[in-house]
Amino acid sequence: MSDNPVQLIDPVRHGDARGWFTEYYTERRFAERGITCRFVQDNHSLSVPALILRGLHFQTPPHGQDKLVRCIRGRILDVAVDVRRGSPTYGNWVAAELSAENGRQLFVPIGFAHAFLTLEDNCEVTYKVSDYYAPDCDGGIRWDSVGIDWPLPAGASPELSAKDAKLPTLAEFDSPFPYDGRPLAPLA
């Protein structure tokens, strides 16, 4: 079981000359890691050009969402930011490159803002969530208000949705998420 609330998961791939097979989600194996939420919805996005930034998003209580994110085509930098009120790691972030090639997944629990930046064209991202979309609980913080070291070319800015461009900064955000006693740690 992991003490880190955000977890990088490397599913085992069984391969031969034909290709490979993996179990990307098995309830029993995830429970052994301390991930016991029930996933109720799968989402899938396509970002055509590189340098699309989606986030930093979350759903507030009572419809907070745990997320299990994976990239099934292309490469992304996937980021989670601690936004739990009273957390000693509030505002800290972790990031991992997820790609179709490496098969990695990132588990982002309730109380963390989530974003990803596409690192190449035609990225497809799928993610499981533990609650249904609730527009009245939809929220986020500005991508550039946390100090994340985004891998952008010199002078480049990411492409944002109109909604994401208007999000409040981390300093303006009044968090409704409680701290659960587990500080954010570097990804293993």
mmCIF file with all atom_site columns, C-alpha atoms in Angstrom:
data_model
loop_
_atom_site.group_PDB
_atom_site.id
_atom_site.type_symbol
_atom_site.label_atom_id
_atom_site.label_alt_id
_atom_site.label_comp_id
_atom_site.label_asym_id
_atom_site.label_entity_id
_atom_site.label_seq_id
_atom_site.pdbx_PDB_ins_code
_atom_site.Cartn_x
_atom_site.Cartn_y
_atom_site.Cartn_z
_atom_site.occupancy
_atom_site.B_iso_or_equiv
_atom_site.pdbx_formal_charge
_atom_site.auth_seq_id
_atom_site.auth_comp_id
_atom_site.auth_asym_id
_atom_site.auth_atom_id
_atom_site.pdbx_PDB_model_num
ATOM 1   C CA . MET A 1 1   ? 0.000   0.000   0.000   1.00 0.00 ? 1   MET A CA 1
ATOM 2   C CA . SER A 1 2   ? 1.316   3.441   -0.930  1.00 0.00 ? 2   SER A CA 1
ATOM 3   C CA . ASP A 1 3   ? 1.335   6.356   1.518   1.00 0.00 ? 3   ASP A CA 1
ATOM 4   C CA . ASN A 1 4   ? 1.492   8.819   -1.369  1.00 0.00 ? 4   ASN A CA 1
ATOM 5   C CA . PRO A 1 5   ? -2.002  10.011  -2.328  1.00 0.00 ? 5   PRO A CA 1
ATOM 6   C CA . VAL A 1 6   ? -0.964  10.516  -5.991  1.00 0.00 ? 6   VAL A CA 1
ATOM 7   C CA . GLN A 1 7   ? 0.410   7.311   -7.503  1.00 0.00 ? 7   GLN A CA 1
ATOM 8   C CA . LEU A 1 8   ? 2.300   6.517   -10.696 1.00 0.00 ? 8   LEU A CA 1
ATOM 9   C CA . ILE A 1 9   ? 1.269   3.071   -11.898 1.00 0.00 ? 9   ILE A CA 1
ATOM 10  C CA . ASP A 1 10  ? 3.245   0.895   -14.309 1.00 0.00 ? 10  ASP A CA 1
ATOM 11  C CA . PRO A 1 11  ? 0.965   -1.918  -15.508 1.00 0.00 ? 11  PRO A CA 1
ATOM 12  C CA . VAL A 1 12  ? 2.812   -5.066  -16.522 1.00 0.00 ? 12  VAL A CA 1
ATOM 13  C CA . ARG A 1 13  ? 2.828   -5.730  -20.241 1.00 0.00 ? 13  ARG A CA 1
ATOM 14  C CA . HIS A 1 14  ? 3.032   -9.317  -21.450 1.00 0.00 ? 14  HIS A CA 1
ATOM 15  C CA . GLY A 1 15  ? 4.495   -9.297  -24.939 1.00 0.00 ? 15  GLY A CA 1
ATOM 16  C CA . ASP A 1 16  ? 5.555   -11.542 -27.743 1.00 0.00 ? 16  ASP A CA 1
ATOM 17  C CA . ALA A 1 17  ? 6.167   -11.198 -31.485 1.00 0.00 ? 17  ALA A CA 1
ATOM 18  C CA . ARG A 1 18  ? 2.493   -10.288 -32.024 1.00 0.00 ? 18  ARG A CA 1
ATOM 19  C CA . GLY A 1 19  ? 2.485   -7.329  -29.605 1.00 0.00 ? 19  GLY A CA 1
ATOM 20  C CA . TRP A 1 20  ? 1.492   -7.080  -25.950 1.00 0.00 ? 20  TRP A CA 1
ATOM 21  C CA . PHE A 1 21  ? -1.376  -7.459  -23.470 1.00 0.00 ? 21  PHE A CA 1
ATOM 22  C CA . THR A 1 22  ? -1.915  -5.605  -20.190 1.00 0.00 ? 22  THR A CA 1
ATOM 23  C CA . GLU A 1 23  ? -4.498  -5.316  -17.455 1.00 0.00 ? 23  GLU A CA 1
ATOM 24  C CA . TYR A 1 24  ? -4.640  -1.561  -16.992 1.00 0.00 ? 24  TYR A CA 1
ATOM 25  C CA . TYR A 1 25  ? -7.202  -1.763  -14.197 1.00 0.00 ? 25  TYR A CA 1
ATOM 26  C CA . THR A 1 26  ? -7.836  -4.607  -11.771 1.00 0.00 ? 26  THR A CA 1
ATOM 27  C CA . GLU A 1 27  ? -9.858  -3.716  -8.688  1.00 0.00 ? 27  GLU A CA 1
ATOM 28  C CA . ARG A 1 28  ? -7.983  -6.190  -6.449  1.00 0.00 ? 28  ARG A CA 1
ATOM 29  C CA . ARG A 1 29  ? -4.520  -4.932  -7.441  1.00 0.00 ? 29  ARG A CA 1
ATOM 30  C CA . PHE A 1 30  ? -5.537  -1.309  -7.017  1.00 0.00 ? 30  PHE A CA 1
ATOM 31  C CA . ALA A 1 31  ? -7.006  -2.084  -3.559  1.00 0.00 ? 31  ALA A CA 1
ATOM 32  C CA . GLU A 1 32  ? -3.619  -3.557  -2.588  1.00 0.00 ? 32  GLU A CA 1
ATOM 33  C CA . ARG A 1 33  ? -2.161  -0.111  -3.392  1.00 0.00 ? 33  ARG A CA 1
ATOM 34  C CA . GLY A 1 34  ? -4.813  1.593   -1.227  1.00 0.00 ? 34  GLY A CA 1
ATOM 35  C CA . ILE A 1 35  ? -6.946  2.749   -4.187  1.00 0.00 ? 35  ILE A CA 1
ATOM 36  C CA . THR A 1 36  ? -10.432 1.620   -3.229  1.00 0.00 ? 36  THR A CA 1
ATOM 37  C CA . CYS A 1 37  ? -12.682 4.115   -5.012  1.00 0.00 ? 37  CYS A CA 1
ATOM 38  C CA . ARG A 1 38  ? -15.360 2.879   -7.369  1.00 0.00 ? 38  ARG A CA 1
ATOM 39  C CA . PHE A 1 39  ? -14.974 4.199   -10.898 1.00 0.00 ? 39  PHE A CA 1
ATOM 40  C CA . VAL A 1 40  ? -18.321 5.097   -12.513 1.00 0.00 ? 40  VAL A CA 1
ATOM 41  C CA . GLN A 1 41  ? -17.420 6.842   -15.774 1.00 0.00 ? 41  GLN A CA 1
ATOM 42  C CA . ASP A 1 42  ? -14.722 6.638   -18.455 1.00 0.00 ? 42  ASP A CA 1
ATOM 43  C CA . ASN A 1 43  ? -13.731 9.768   -20.402 1.00 0.00 ? 43  ASN A CA 1
ATOM 44  C CA . HIS A 1 44  ? -11.717 10.071  -23.625 1.00 0.00 ? 44  HIS A CA 1
ATOM 45  C CA . SER A 1 45  ? -10.187 13.198  -25.170 1.00 0.00 ? 45  SER A CA 1
ATOM 46  C CA . LEU A 1 46  ? -8.340  13.945  -28.393 1.00 0.00 ? 46  LEU A CA 1
ATOM 47  C CA . SER A 1 47  ? -5.989  16.937  -28.630 1.00 0.00 ? 47  SER A CA 1
ATOM 48  C CA . VAL A 1 48  ? -4.891  17.445  -32.228 1.00 0.00 ? 48  VAL A CA 1
ATOM 49  C CA . PRO A 1 49  ? -1.975  19.931  -32.034 1.00 0.00 ? 49  PRO A CA 1
ATOM 50  C CA . ALA A 1 50  ? 0.886   19.676  -29.554 1.00 0.00 ? 50  ALA A CA 1
ATOM 51  C CA . LEU A 1 51  ? 1.015   22.098  -26.597 1.00 0.00 ? 51  LEU A CA 1
ATOM 52  C CA . ILE A 1 52  ? -2.670  21.848  -25.706 1.00 0.00 ? 52  ILE A CA 1
ATOM 53  C CA . LEU A 1 53  ? -3.046  22.294  -21.959 1.00 0.00 ? 53  LEU A CA 1
ATOM 54  C CA . ARG A 1 54  ? -6.187  20.947  -20.301 1.00 0.00 ? 54  ARG A CA 1
ATOM 55  C CA . GLY A 1 55  ? -6.517  21.954  -16.659 1.00 0.00 ? 55  GLY A CA 1
ATOM 56  C CA . LEU A 1 56  ? -5.908  22.442  -13.815 1.00 0.00 ? 56  LEU A CA 1
ATOM 57  C CA . HIS A 1 57  ? -9.327  20.868  -13.110 1.00 0.00 ? 57  HIS A CA 1
ATOM 58  C CA . PHE A 1 58  ? -11.251 19.225  -10.281 1.00 0.00 ? 58  PHE A CA 1
ATOM 59  C CA . GLN A 1 59  ? -14.793 18.655  -9.073  1.00 0.00 ? 59  GLN A CA 1
ATOM 60  C CA . THR A 1 60  ? -15.654 19.998  -5.634  1.00 0.00 ? 60  THR A CA 1
ATOM 61  C CA . PRO A 1 61  ? -17.585 18.141  -2.936  1.00 0.00 ? 61  PRO A CA 1
ATOM 62  C CA . PRO A 1 62  ? -20.069 16.561  -2.827  1.00 0.00 ? 62  PRO A CA 1
ATOM 63  C CA . HIS A 1 63  ? -19.080 15.337  -6.310  1.00 0.00 ? 63  HIS A CA 1
ATOM 64  C CA . GLY A 1 64  ? -15.287 15.168  -6.065  1.00 0.00 ? 64  GLY A CA 1
ATOM 65  C CA . GLN A 1 65  ? -13.617 12.817  -8.516  1.00 0.00 ? 65  GLN A CA 1
ATOM 66  C CA . ASP A 1 66  ? -10.712 10.430  -8.146  1.00 0.00 ? 66  ASP A CA 1
ATOM 67  C CA . LYS A 1 67  ? -9.111  10.018  -11.585 1.00 0.00 ? 67  LYS A CA 1
ATOM 68  C CA . LEU A 1 68  ? -7.068  7.271   -13.207 1.00 0.00 ? 68  LEU A CA 1
ATOM 69  C CA . VAL A 1 69  ? -5.389  8.819   -16.271 1.00 0.00 ? 69  VAL A CA 1
ATOM 70  C CA . ARG A 1 70  ? -3.579  7.199   -19.174 1.00 0.00 ? 70  ARG A CA 1
ATOM 71  C CA . CYS A 1 71  ? -2.414  8.305   -22.606 1.00 0.00 ? 71  CYS A CA 1
ATOM 72  C CA . ILE A 1 72  ? -3.322  5.824   -25.341 1.00 0.00 ? 72  ILE A CA 1
ATOM 73  C CA . ARG A 1 73  ? -1.836  7.754   -28.288 1.00 0.00 ? 73  ARG A CA 1
ATOM 74  C CA . GLY A 1 74  ? 1.045   10.224  -28.189 1.00 0.00 ? 74  GLY A CA 1
ATOM 75  C CA . ARG A 1 75  ? 2.750   11.691  -25.089 1.00 0.00 ? 75  ARG A CA 1
ATOM 76  C CA . ILE A 1 76  ? 1.587   14.035  -22.340 1.00 0.00 ? 76  ILE A CA 1
ATOM 77  C CA . LEU A 1 77  ? 2.971   15.592  -19.191 1.00 0.00 ? 77  LEU A CA 1
ATOM 78  C CA . ASP A 1 78  ? 0.376   14.728  -16.550 1.00 0.00 ? 78  ASP A CA 1
ATOM 79  C CA . VAL A 1 79  ? 0.295   16.912  -13.416 1.00 0.00 ? 79  VAL A CA 1
ATOM 80  C CA . ALA A 1 80  ? -1.410  16.781  -10.010 1.00 0.00 ? 80  ALA A CA 1
ATOM 81  C CA . VAL A 1 81  ? -1.423  19.741  -7.577  1.00 0.00 ? 81  VAL A CA 1
ATOM 82  C CA . ASP A 1 82  ? -2.273  19.408  -3.887  1.00 0.00 ? 82  ASP A CA 1
ATOM 83  C CA . VAL A 1 83  ? -5.226  21.737  -3.136  1.00 0.00 ? 83  VAL A CA 1
ATOM 84  C CA . ARG A 1 84  ? -6.297  20.200  0.190   1.00 0.00 ? 84  ARG A CA 1
ATOM 85  C CA . ARG A 1 85  ? -6.940  22.874  2.831   1.00 0.00 ? 85  ARG A CA 1
ATOM 86  C CA . GLY A 1 86  ? -4.431  22.546  5.690   1.00 0.00 ? 86  GLY A CA 1
ATOM 87  C CA . SER A 1 87  ? -2.098  20.195  3.834   1.00 0.00 ? 87  SER A CA 1
ATOM 88  C CA . PRO A 1 88  ? 1.618   20.777  4.547   1.00 0.00 ? 88  PRO A CA 1
ATOM 89  C CA . THR A 1 89  ? 2.156   20.180  0.821   1.00 0.00 ? 89  THR A CA 1
ATOM 90  C CA . TYR A 1 90  ? -0.606  22.564  -0.337  1.00 0.00 ? 90  TYR A CA 1
ATOM 91  C CA . GLY A 1 91  ? 0.329   23.967  -3.761  1.00 0.00 ? 91  GLY A CA 1
ATOM 92  C CA . ASN A 1 92  ? 3.030   21.341  -4.335  1.00 0.00 ? 92  ASN A CA 1
ATOM 93  C CA . TRP A 1 93  ? 2.822   19.338  -7.520  1.00 0.00 ? 93  TRP A CA 1
ATOM 94  C CA . VAL A 1 94  ? 4.054   16.131  -9.116  1.00 0.00 ? 94  VAL A CA 1
ATOM 95  C CA . ALA A 1 95  ? 4.286   15.280  -12.802 1.00 0.00 ? 95  ALA A CA 1
ATOM 96  C CA . ALA A 1 96  ? 4.937   12.262  -14.980 1.00 0.00 ? 96  ALA A CA 1
ATOM 97  C CA . GLU A 1 97  ? 5.181   11.645  -18.680 1.00 0.00 ? 97  GLU A CA 1
ATOM 98  C CA . LEU A 1 98  ? 2.445   9.301   -19.794 1.00 0.00 ? 98  LEU A CA 1
ATOM 99  C CA . SER A 1 99  ? 2.552   7.836   -23.281 1.00 0.00 ? 99  SER A CA 1
ATOM 100 C CA . ALA A 1 100 ? 1.104   5.085   -25.386 1.00 0.00 ? 100 ALA A CA 1
ATOM 101 C CA . GLU A 1 101 ? 4.603   3.619   -25.466 1.00 0.00 ? 101 GLU A CA 1
ATOM 102 C CA . ASN A 1 102 ? 5.324   3.556   -21.712 1.00 0.00 ? 102 ASN A CA 1
ATOM 103 C CA . GLY A 1 103 ? 1.770   2.558   -20.683 1.00 0.00 ? 103 GLY A CA 1
ATOM 104 C CA . ARG A 1 104 ? 2.024   4.428   -17.375 1.00 0.00 ? 104 ARG A CA 1
ATOM 105 C CA . GLN A 1 105 ? -1.022  5.722   -15.516 1.00 0.00 ? 105 GLN A CA 1
ATOM 106 C CA . LEU A 1 106 ? -1.449  8.420   -12.891 1.00 0.00 ? 106 LEU A CA 1
ATOM 107 C CA . PHE A 1 107 ? -3.934  8.071   -10.052 1.00 0.00 ? 107 PHE A CA 1
ATOM 108 C CA . VAL A 1 108 ? -5.093  11.546  -8.963  1.00 0.00 ? 108 VAL A CA 1
ATOM 109 C CA . PRO A 1 109 ? -7.320  11.479  -5.856  1.00 0.00 ? 109 PRO A CA 1
ATOM 110 C CA . ILE A 1 110 ? -9.976  13.930  -4.746  1.00 0.00 ? 110 ILE A CA 1
ATOM 111 C CA . GLY A 1 111 ? -8.315  17.082  -3.398  1.00 0.00 ? 111 GLY A CA 1
ATOM 112 C CA . PHE A 1 112 ? -5.840  17.443  -6.236  1.00 0.00 ? 112 PHE A CA 1
ATOM 113 C CA . ALA A 1 113 ? -6.120  19.664  -9.292  1.00 0.00 ? 113 ALA A CA 1
ATOM 114 C CA . HIS A 1 114 ? -5.275  17.795  -12.497 1.00 0.00 ? 114 HIS A CA 1
ATOM 115 C CA . ALA A 1 115 ? -3.903  18.946  -15.851 1.00 0.00 ? 115 ALA A CA 1
ATOM 116 C CA . PHE A 1 116 ? -2.013  17.625  -18.816 1.00 0.00 ? 116 PHE A CA 1
ATOM 117 C CA . LEU A 1 117 ? 0.043   19.188  -21.580 1.00 0.00 ? 117 LEU A CA 1
ATOM 118 C CA . THR A 1 118 ? 0.259   17.415  -24.938 1.00 0.00 ? 118 THR A CA 1
ATOM 119 C CA . LEU A 1 119 ? 3.878   16.912  -25.981 1.00 0.00 ? 119 LEU A CA 1
ATOM 120 C CA . GLU A 1 120 ? 3.131   15.908  -29.566 1.00 0.00 ? 120 GLU A CA 1
ATOM 121 C CA . ASP A 1 121 ? 0.290   16.047  -32.076 1.00 0.00 ? 121 ASP A CA 1
ATOM 122 C CA . ASN A 1 122 ? -2.762  13.781  -31.919 1.00 0.00 ? 122 ASN A CA 1
ATOM 123 C CA . CYS A 1 123 ? -2.750  12.798  -28.254 1.00 0.00 ? 123 CYS A CA 1
ATOM 124 C CA . GLU A 1 124 ? -5.580  10.670  -26.936 1.00 0.00 ? 124 GLU A CA 1
ATOM 125 C CA . VAL A 1 125 ? -6.122  10.507  -23.192 1.00 0.00 ? 125 VAL A CA 1
ATOM 126 C CA . THR A 1 126 ? -8.566  8.283   -21.337 1.00 0.00 ? 126 THR A CA 1
ATOM 127 C CA . TYR A 1 127 ? -9.413  8.491   -17.684 1.00 0.00 ? 127 TYR A CA 1
ATOM 128 C CA . LYS A 1 128 ? -11.691 6.800   -15.234 1.00 0.00 ? 128 LYS A CA 1
ATOM 129 C CA . VAL A 1 129 ? -13.506 8.941   -12.630 1.00 0.00 ? 129 VAL A CA 1
ATOM 130 C CA . SER A 1 130 ? -15.190 8.026   -9.357  1.00 0.00 ? 130 SER A CA 1
ATOM 131 C CA . ASP A 1 131 ? -18.203 10.363  -9.678  1.00 0.00 ? 131 ASP A CA 1
ATOM 132 C CA . TYR A 1 132 ? -20.325 11.571  -12.549 1.00 0.00 ? 132 TYR A CA 1
ATOM 133 C CA . TYR A 1 133 ? -19.762 14.956  -14.157 1.00 0.00 ? 133 TYR A CA 1
ATOM 134 C CA . ALA A 1 134 ? -21.524 17.631  -12.096 1.00 0.00 ? 134 ALA A CA 1
ATOM 135 C CA . PRO A 1 135 ? -21.403 21.056  -13.818 1.00 0.00 ? 135 PRO A CA 1
ATOM 136 C CA . ASP A 1 136 ? -22.259 22.879  -10.577 1.00 0.00 ? 136 ASP A CA 1
ATOM 137 C CA . CYS A 1 137 ? -19.146 21.361  -8.934  1.00 0.00 ? 137 CYS A CA 1
ATOM 138 C CA . ASP A 1 138 ? -16.787 21.917  -11.886 1.00 0.00 ? 138 ASP A CA 1
ATOM 139 C CA . GLY A 1 139 ? -13.748 23.974  -10.884 1.00 0.00 ? 139 GLY A CA 1
ATOM 140 C CA . GLY A 1 140 ? -10.090 24.652  -11.433 1.00 0.00 ? 140 GLY A CA 1
ATOM 141 C CA . ILE A 1 141 ? -7.103  26.915  -10.975 1.00 0.00 ? 141 ILE A CA 1
ATOM 142 C CA . ARG A 1 142 ? -4.921  28.713  -13.510 1.00 0.00 ? 142 ARG A CA 1
ATOM 143 C CA . TRP A 1 143 ? -2.200  26.628  -15.096 1.00 0.00 ? 143 TRP A CA 1
ATOM 144 C CA . ASP A 1 144 ? 0.472   29.307  -14.554 1.00 0.00 ? 144 ASP A CA 1
ATOM 145 C CA . SER A 1 145 ? -0.270  30.150  -10.898 1.00 0.00 ? 145 SER A CA 1
ATOM 146 C CA . VAL A 1 146 ? 1.420   27.194  -9.227  1.00 0.00 ? 146 VAL A CA 1
ATOM 147 C CA . GLY A 1 147 ? 5.013   27.305  -10.515 1.00 0.00 ? 147 GLY A CA 1
ATOM 148 C CA . ILE A 1 148 ? 4.819   24.114  -12.574 1.00 0.00 ? 148 ILE A CA 1
ATOM 149 C CA . ASP A 1 149 ? 7.840   23.614  -14.809 1.00 0.00 ? 149 ASP A CA 1
ATOM 150 C CA . TRP A 1 150 ? 5.882   23.054  -18.035 1.00 0.00 ? 150 TRP A CA 1
ATOM 151 C CA . PRO A 1 151 ? 8.127   21.797  -20.897 1.00 0.00 ? 151 PRO A CA 1
ATOM 152 C CA . LEU A 1 152 ? 7.267   24.617  -23.297 1.00 0.00 ? 152 LEU A CA 1
ATOM 153 C CA . PRO A 1 153 ? 9.618   25.877  -26.008 1.00 0.00 ? 153 PRO A CA 1
ATOM 154 C CA . ALA A 1 154 ? 11.131  29.291  -25.266 1.00 0.00 ? 154 ALA A CA 1
ATOM 155 C CA . GLY A 1 155 ? 8.532   32.002  -25.810 1.00 0.00 ? 155 GLY A CA 1
ATOM 156 C CA . ALA A 1 156 ? 5.695   29.516  -26.388 1.00 0.00 ? 156 ALA A CA 1
ATOM 157 C CA . SER A 1 157 ? 2.399   29.459  -24.539 1.00 0.00 ? 157 SER A CA 1
ATOM 158 C CA . PRO A 1 158 ? 0.054   26.489  -24.401 1.00 0.00 ? 158 PRO A CA 1
ATOM 159 C CA . GLU A 1 159 ? -3.309  26.535  -26.131 1.00 0.00 ? 159 GLU A CA 1
ATOM 160 C CA . LEU A 1 160 ? -6.089  26.782  -23.529 1.00 0.00 ? 160 LEU A CA 1
ATOM 161 C CA . SER A 1 161 ? -9.854  26.574  -23.633 1.00 0.00 ? 161 SER A CA 1
ATOM 162 C CA . ALA A 1 162 ? -11.713 29.831  -22.988 1.00 0.00 ? 162 ALA A CA 1
ATOM 163 C CA . LYS A 1 163 ? -12.875 28.366  -19.662 1.00 0.00 ? 163 LYS A CA 1
ATOM 164 C CA . ASP A 1 164 ? -9.340  27.458  -18.542 1.00 0.00 ? 164 ASP A CA 1
ATOM 165 C CA . ALA A 1 165 ? -8.004  30.928  -19.429 1.00 0.00 ? 165 ALA A CA 1
ATOM 166 C CA . LYS A 1 166 ? -10.458 32.464  -16.910 1.00 0.00 ? 166 LYS A CA 1
ATOM 167 C CA . LEU A 1 167 ? -9.781  30.171  -13.934 1.00 0.00 ? 167 LEU A CA 1
ATOM 168 C CA . PRO A 1 168 ? -8.729  31.782  -10.618 1.00 0.00 ? 168 PRO A CA 1
ATOM 169 C CA . THR A 1 169 ? -5.131  31.604  -9.432  1.00 0.00 ? 169 THR A CA 1
ATOM 170 C CA . LEU A 1 170 ? -4.094  29.266  -6.635  1.00 0.00 ? 170 LEU A CA 1
ATOM 171 C CA . ALA A 1 171 ? -3.778  32.326  -4.339  1.00 0.00 ? 171 ALA A CA 1
ATOM 172 C CA . GLU A 1 172 ? -7.410  33.275  -5.107  1.00 0.00 ? 172 GLU A CA 1
ATOM 173 C CA . PHE A 1 173 ? -8.734  29.738  -4.559  1.00 0.00 ? 173 PHE A CA 1
ATOM 174 C CA . ASP A 1 174 ? -10.625 28.943  -1.335  1.00 0.00 ? 174 ASP A CA 1
ATOM 175 C CA . SER A 1 175 ? -10.275 25.181  -1.095  1.00 0.00 ? 175 SER A CA 1
ATOM 176 C CA . PRO A 1 176 ? -13.259 23.050  -0.041  1.00 0.00 ? 176 PRO A CA 1
ATOM 177 C CA . PHE A 1 177 ? -11.074 19.912  0.092   1.00 0.00 ? 177 PHE A CA 1
ATOM 178 C CA . PRO A 1 178 ? -10.024 18.620  3.540   1.00 0.00 ? 178 PRO A CA 1
ATOM 179 C CA . TYR A 1 179 ? -6.545  17.311  4.277   1.00 0.00 ? 179 TYR A CA 1
ATOM 180 C CA . ASP A 1 180 ? -6.530  13.556  4.977   1.00 0.00 ? 180 ASP A CA 1
ATOM 181 C CA . GLY A 1 181 ? -3.190  13.323  6.801   1.00 0.00 ? 181 GLY A CA 1
ATOM 182 C CA . ARG A 1 182 ? -1.178  12.059  3.819   1.00 0.00 ? 182 ARG A CA 1
ATOM 183 C CA . PRO A 1 183 ? 1.231   14.691  2.443   1.00 0.00 ? 183 PRO A CA 1
ATOM 184 C CA . LEU A 1 184 ? 2.127   14.652  -1.242  1.00 0.00 ? 184 LEU A CA 1
ATOM 185 C CA . ALA A 1 185 ? 5.459   12.947  -1.903  1.00 0.00 ? 185 ALA A CA 1
ATOM 186 C CA . PRO A 1 186 ? 7.589   12.600  -5.046  1.00 0.00 ? 186 PRO A CA 1
ATOM 187 C CA . LEU A 1 187 ? 6.391   9.921   -7.438  1.00 0.00 ? 187 LEU A CA 1
ATOM 188 C CA . ALA A 1 188 ? 8.203   6.604   -7.117  1.00 0.00 ? 188 ALA A CA 1
#
